[in-house]
Short mmCIF file of C-alpha atoms and ligand atoms in Angstrom, two decimals:
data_model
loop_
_atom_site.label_atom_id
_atom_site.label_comp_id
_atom_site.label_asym_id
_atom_site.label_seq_id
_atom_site.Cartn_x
_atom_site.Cartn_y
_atom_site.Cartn_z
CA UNK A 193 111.64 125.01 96.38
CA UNK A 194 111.91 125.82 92.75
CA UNK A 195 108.93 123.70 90.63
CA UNK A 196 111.89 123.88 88.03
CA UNK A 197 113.91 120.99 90.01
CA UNK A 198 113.20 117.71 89.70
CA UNK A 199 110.07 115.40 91.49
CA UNK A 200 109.34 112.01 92.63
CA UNK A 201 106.31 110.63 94.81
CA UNK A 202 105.67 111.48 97.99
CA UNK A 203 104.35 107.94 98.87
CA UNK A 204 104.10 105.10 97.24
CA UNK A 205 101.30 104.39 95.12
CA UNK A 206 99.61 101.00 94.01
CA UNK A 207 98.16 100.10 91.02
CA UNK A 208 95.68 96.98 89.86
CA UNK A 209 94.11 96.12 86.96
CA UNK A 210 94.25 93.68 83.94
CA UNK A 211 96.35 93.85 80.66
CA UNK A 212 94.96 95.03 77.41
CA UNK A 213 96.45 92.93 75.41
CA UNK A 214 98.03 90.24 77.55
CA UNK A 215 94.21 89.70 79.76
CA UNK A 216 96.32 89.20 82.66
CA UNK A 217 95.83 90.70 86.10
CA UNK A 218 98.81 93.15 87.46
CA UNK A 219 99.86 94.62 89.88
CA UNK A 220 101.85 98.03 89.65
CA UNK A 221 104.11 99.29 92.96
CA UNK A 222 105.58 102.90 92.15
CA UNK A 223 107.62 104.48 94.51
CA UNK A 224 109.58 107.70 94.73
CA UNK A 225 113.10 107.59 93.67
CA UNK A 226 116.42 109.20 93.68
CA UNK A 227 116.87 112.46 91.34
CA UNK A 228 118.68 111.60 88.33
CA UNK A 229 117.66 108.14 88.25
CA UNK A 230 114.75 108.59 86.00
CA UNK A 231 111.91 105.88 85.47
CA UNK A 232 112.87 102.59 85.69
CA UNK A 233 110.20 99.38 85.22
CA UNK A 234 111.16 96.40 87.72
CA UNK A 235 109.78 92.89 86.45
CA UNK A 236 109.72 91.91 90.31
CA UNK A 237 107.71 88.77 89.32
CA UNK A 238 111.86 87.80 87.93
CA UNK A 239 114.76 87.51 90.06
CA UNK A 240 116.86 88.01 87.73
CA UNK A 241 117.53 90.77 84.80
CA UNK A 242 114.64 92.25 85.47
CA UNK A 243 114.82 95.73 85.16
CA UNK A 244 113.83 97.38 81.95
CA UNK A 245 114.49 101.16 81.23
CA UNK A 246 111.60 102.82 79.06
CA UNK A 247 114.33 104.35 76.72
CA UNK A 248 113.14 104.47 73.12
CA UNK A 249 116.15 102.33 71.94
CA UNK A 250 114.76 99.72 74.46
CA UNK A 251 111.53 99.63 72.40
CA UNK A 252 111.07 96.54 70.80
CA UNK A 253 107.59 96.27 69.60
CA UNK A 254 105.32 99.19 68.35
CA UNK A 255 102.21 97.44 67.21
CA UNK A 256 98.90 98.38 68.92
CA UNK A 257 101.21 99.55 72.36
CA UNK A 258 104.96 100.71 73.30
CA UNK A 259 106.72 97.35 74.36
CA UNK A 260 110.25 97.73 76.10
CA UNK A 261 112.61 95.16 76.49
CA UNK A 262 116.00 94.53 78.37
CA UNK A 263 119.59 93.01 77.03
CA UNK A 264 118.17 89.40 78.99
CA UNK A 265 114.82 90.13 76.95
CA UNK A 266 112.67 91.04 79.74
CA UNK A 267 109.28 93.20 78.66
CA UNK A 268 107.11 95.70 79.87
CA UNK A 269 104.36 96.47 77.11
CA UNK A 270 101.79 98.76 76.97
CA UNK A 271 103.61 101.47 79.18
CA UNK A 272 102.57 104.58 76.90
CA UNK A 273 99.67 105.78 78.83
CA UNK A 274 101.49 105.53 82.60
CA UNK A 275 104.17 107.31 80.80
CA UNK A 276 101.88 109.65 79.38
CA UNK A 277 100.77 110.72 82.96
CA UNK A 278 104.44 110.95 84.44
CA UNK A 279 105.07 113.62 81.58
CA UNK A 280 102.52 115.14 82.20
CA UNK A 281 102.65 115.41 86.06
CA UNK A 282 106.55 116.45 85.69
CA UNK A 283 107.63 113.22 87.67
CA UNK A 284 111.24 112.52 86.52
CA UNK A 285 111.59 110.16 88.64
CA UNK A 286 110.22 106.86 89.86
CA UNK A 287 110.40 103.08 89.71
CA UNK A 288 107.66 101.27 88.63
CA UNK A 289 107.37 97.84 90.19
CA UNK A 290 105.40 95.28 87.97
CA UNK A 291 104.38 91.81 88.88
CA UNK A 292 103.62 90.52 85.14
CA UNK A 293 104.40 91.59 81.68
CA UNK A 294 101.61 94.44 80.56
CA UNK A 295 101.04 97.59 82.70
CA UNK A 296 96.77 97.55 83.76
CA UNK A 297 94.95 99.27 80.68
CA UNK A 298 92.67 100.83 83.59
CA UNK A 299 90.11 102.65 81.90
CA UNK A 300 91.84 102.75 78.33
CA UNK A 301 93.25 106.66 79.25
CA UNK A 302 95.67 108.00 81.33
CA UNK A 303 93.00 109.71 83.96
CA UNK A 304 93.06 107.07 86.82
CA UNK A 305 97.31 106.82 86.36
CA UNK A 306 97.44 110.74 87.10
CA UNK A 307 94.71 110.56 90.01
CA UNK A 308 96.45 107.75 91.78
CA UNK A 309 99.48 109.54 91.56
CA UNK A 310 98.16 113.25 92.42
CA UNK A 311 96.79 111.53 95.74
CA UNK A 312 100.39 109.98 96.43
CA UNK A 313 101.83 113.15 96.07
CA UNK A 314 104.67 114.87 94.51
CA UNK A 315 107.99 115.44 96.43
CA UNK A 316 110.46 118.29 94.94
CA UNK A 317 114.17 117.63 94.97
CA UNK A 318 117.11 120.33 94.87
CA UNK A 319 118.42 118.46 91.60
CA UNK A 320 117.35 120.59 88.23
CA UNK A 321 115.14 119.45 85.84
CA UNK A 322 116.98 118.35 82.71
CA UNK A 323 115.12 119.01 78.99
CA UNK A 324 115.90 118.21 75.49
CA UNK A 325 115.89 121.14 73.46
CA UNK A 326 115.56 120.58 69.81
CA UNK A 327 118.29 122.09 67.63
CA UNK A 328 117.31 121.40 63.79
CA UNK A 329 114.02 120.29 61.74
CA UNK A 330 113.75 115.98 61.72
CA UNK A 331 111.28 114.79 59.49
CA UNK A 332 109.55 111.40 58.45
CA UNK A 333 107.62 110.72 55.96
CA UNK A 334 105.99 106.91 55.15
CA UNK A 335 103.59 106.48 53.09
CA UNK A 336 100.85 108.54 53.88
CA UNK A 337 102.17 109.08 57.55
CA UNK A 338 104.26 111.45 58.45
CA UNK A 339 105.87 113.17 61.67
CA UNK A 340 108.42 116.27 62.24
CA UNK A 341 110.23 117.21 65.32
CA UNK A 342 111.85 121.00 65.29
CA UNK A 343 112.12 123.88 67.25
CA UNK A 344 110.47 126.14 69.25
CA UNK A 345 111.38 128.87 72.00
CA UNK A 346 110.20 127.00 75.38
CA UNK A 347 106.76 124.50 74.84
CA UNK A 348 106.09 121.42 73.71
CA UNK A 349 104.14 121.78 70.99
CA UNK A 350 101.75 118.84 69.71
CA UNK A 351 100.00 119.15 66.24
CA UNK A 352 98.34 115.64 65.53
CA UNK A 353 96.09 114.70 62.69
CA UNK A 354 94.22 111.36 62.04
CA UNK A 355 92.07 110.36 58.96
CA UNK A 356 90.24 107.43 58.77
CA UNK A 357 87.64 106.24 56.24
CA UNK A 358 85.22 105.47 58.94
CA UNK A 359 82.09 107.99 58.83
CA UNK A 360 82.21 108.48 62.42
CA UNK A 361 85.73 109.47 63.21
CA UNK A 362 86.31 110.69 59.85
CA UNK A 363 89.40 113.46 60.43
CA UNK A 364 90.31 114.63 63.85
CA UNK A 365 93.30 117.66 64.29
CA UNK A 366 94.03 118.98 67.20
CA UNK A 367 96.96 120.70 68.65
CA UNK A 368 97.91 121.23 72.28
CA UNK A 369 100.77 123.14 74.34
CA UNK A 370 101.61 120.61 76.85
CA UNK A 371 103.40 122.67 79.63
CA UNK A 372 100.30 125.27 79.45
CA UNK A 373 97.28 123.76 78.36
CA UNK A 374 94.79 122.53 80.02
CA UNK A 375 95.16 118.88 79.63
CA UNK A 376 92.11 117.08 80.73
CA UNK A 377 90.63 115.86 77.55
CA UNK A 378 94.07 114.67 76.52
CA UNK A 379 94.47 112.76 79.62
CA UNK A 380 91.12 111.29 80.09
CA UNK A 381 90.77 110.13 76.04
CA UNK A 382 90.43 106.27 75.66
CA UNK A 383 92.08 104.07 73.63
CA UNK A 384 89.98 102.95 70.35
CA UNK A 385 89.14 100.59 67.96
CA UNK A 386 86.40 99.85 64.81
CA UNK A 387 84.24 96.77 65.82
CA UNK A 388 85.21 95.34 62.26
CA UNK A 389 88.73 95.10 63.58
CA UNK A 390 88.10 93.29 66.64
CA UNK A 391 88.68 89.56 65.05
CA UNK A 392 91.55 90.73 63.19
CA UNK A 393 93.38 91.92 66.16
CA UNK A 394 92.21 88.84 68.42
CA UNK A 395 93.99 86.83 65.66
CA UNK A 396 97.37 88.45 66.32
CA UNK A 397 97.04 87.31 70.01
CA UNK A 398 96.34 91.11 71.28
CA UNK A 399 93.84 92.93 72.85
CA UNK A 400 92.80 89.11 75.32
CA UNK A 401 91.70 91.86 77.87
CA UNK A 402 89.95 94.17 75.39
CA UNK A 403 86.38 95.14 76.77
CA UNK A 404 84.27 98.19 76.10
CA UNK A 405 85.15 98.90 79.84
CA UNK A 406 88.60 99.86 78.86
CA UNK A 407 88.45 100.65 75.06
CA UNK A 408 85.99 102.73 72.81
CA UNK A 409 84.26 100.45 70.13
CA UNK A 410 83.38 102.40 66.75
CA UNK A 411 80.76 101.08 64.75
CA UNK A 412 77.74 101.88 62.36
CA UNK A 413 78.54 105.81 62.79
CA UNK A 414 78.38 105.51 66.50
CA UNK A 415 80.35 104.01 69.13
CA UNK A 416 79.34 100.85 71.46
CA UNK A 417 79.59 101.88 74.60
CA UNK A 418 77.69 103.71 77.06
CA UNK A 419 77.69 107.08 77.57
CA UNK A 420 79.27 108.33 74.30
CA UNK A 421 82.53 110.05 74.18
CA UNK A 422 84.18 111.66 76.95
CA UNK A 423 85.41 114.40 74.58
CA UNK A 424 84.69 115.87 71.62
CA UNK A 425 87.85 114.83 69.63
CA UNK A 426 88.54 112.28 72.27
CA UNK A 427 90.19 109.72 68.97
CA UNK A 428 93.09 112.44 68.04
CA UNK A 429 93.43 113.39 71.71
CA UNK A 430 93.58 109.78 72.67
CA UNK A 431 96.41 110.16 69.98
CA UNK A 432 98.16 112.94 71.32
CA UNK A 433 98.65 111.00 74.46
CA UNK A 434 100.17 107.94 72.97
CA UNK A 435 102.47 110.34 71.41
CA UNK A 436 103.13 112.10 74.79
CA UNK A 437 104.09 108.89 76.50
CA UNK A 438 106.15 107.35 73.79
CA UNK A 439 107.88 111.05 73.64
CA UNK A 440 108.92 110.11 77.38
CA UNK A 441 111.30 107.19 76.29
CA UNK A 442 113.71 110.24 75.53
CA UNK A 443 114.28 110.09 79.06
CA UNK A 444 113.68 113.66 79.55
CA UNK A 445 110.55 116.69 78.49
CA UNK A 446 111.56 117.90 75.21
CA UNK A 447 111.05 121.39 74.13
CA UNK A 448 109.99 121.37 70.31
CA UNK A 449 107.19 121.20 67.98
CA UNK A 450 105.85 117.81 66.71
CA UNK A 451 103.33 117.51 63.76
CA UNK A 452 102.11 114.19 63.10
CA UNK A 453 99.48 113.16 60.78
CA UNK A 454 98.50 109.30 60.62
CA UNK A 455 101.29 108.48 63.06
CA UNK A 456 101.33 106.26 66.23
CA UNK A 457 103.91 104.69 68.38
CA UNK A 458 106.11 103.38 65.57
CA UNK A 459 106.47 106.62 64.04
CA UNK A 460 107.36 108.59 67.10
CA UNK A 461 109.86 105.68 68.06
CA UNK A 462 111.10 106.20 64.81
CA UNK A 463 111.47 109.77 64.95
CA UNK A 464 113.30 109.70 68.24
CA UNK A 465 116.10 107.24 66.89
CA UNK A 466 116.54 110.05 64.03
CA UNK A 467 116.93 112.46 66.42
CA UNK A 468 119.08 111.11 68.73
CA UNK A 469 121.33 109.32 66.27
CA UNK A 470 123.33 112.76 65.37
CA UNK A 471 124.29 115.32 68.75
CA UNK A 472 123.59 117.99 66.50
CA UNK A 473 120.24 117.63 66.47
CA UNK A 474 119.37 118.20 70.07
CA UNK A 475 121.13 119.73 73.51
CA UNK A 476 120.16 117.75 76.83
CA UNK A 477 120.44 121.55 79.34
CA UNK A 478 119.55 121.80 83.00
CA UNK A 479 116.83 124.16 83.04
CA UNK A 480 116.98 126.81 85.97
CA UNK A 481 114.43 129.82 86.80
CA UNK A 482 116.71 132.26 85.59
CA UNK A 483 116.88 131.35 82.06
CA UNK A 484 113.88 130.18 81.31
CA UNK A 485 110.88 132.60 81.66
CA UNK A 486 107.33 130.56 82.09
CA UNK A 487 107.44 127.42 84.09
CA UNK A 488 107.83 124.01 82.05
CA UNK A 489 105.21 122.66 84.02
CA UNK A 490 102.32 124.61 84.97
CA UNK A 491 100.41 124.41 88.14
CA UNK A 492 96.67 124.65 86.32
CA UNK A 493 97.26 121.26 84.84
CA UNK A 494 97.13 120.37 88.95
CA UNK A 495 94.60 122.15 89.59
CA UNK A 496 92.35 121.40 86.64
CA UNK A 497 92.22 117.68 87.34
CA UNK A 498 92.54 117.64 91.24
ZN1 ZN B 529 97.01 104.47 73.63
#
């Protein structure tokens, strides 16, 4: 059957761990679903209004993680690296049952998300895989931040740049294909933060489950934890991820080219509302063999991390 059609899980697969920012334990369920039905997030902890669809008008808080919300305001937060992995393993579709409010920050990265789910398995349907294709040049610009969407032939092109006055991380670019590249370091990059933010963000009520067991901790040109990085630009690439995932509230794989410097979740949420707010910005097309030369996803991304 054609890789170009849509996939689900083969088996169920289940997830445990404890919330970044909420410090709560949870417990994630996701199993296969129907094509066309996309990924869904079922509060199953609530009888009532509780599912929530990770759609980037559903996001309702940016800061620190992706938080989506229902009509009955119902949340999921934290959801960017799970989607992250779903993009990047070409699952379309799947529903995600949750038993609290914050998907498990696992390690910090997306790498134990996309092992759990290469072991369940993928599962090919005869439905085709639809993408967004990007038909004109978006831009934002804020500040000093600033990310474009526009388009290109058949990849998803990422282009991220971070700056940050801290000796150690200093500026990080990097810029990945993500249907051909070898994504590895992209999906194994923790989530990070400089020690002499730590209080600040404790003081907003986040990161209650922040440990150095799921989070890298800069400080005094070096980081805290054991081991050192897992990457050499592991901060942008960690980055790159977030943006990946947050992409994925578009419902669909987008074919374009992003460049971001100093951006994060609320830029690329705020991108995607520009974007989607005209039709003549974007097509949504059913992608078949026949018209579309390379493969959207490519099988060494498989076998690289298997
Ligand atoms: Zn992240």
């Amino acid at each position: 059957m054609s890789s170009l059609n849509q996939k689900t899980l083969k088996n169920s697969v289940e997830i445990e761990g404890i919330g970044l920012h909420s410090g709560k334990n949870v417990k994630l369920l996701i199993k296969p679903s129907e094509p066309d039905t996309g990924i869904v997030f079922k509060r199953v902890d609530l009888k009532n209004n509780n599912l929530i669809l990770p759609n980037f008008l559903n996001v309702t808080n940016t800061s620190l993680n992706t938080t989506i919300s229902n009509e009955a305001g119902v949340k999921v937060s934290t959801i960017e690296h799970l989607m992250g992995a779903l993009f990047c393993l070409g699952i379309d579709n799947a529903l995600i049952e949750i038993n609290n409010e914050e998907v498990p920050i696992l390690d910090g990265s997306a790498i134990e998300f996309v092992d759990k789910l290469l072991v369940a398995g993928l599962k090919t349907s005869n439905k085709a895989i639809k993408i967004i294709k990007i038909n004109k040049k978006i831009e934002i610009q804020e500040d000093e931040k600033n990310i474009s969407i526009e388009p290109s032939k058949l990849s998803l092109d990422i282009d991220f740049e971070i700056s940050f006055k801290d000796d150690f991380i200093k500026t990080q670019k990097n810029k990945i294909n993500v249907y051909s590249d070898d994504l590895k370091d992209i999906l194994n990059s923790r989530t990070f933060c400089l020690y002499e933010d730590i209080e600040k963000i404790k003081k907003m009520g986040l990161a209650k489950g922040g440990s150095l067991r799921n989070a890298i901790v800069v400080k005094d040109n070096g980081i805290v934890n054991e081991g050192g990085l897992r990457n050499s630009k592991e901060f942008v690439n960690h980055k790159i991820l977030d943006c990946i995932g947050d992409l994925y509230t578009s419902g669909y794989r987008i074919i374009g080219k992003i460049n971001c410097s100093q951006g994060g979740h609320y830029l690329t949420n705020k991108i995607l509302r520009k974007l989607f707010s005209d039709n003549k910005n974007f097509s949504i097309k059913e992608i078949k063999e026949r018209n579309l030369p390379n493969t959207i996803i490519d099988k060494s991304i498989l076998r690289s991390i298997a």
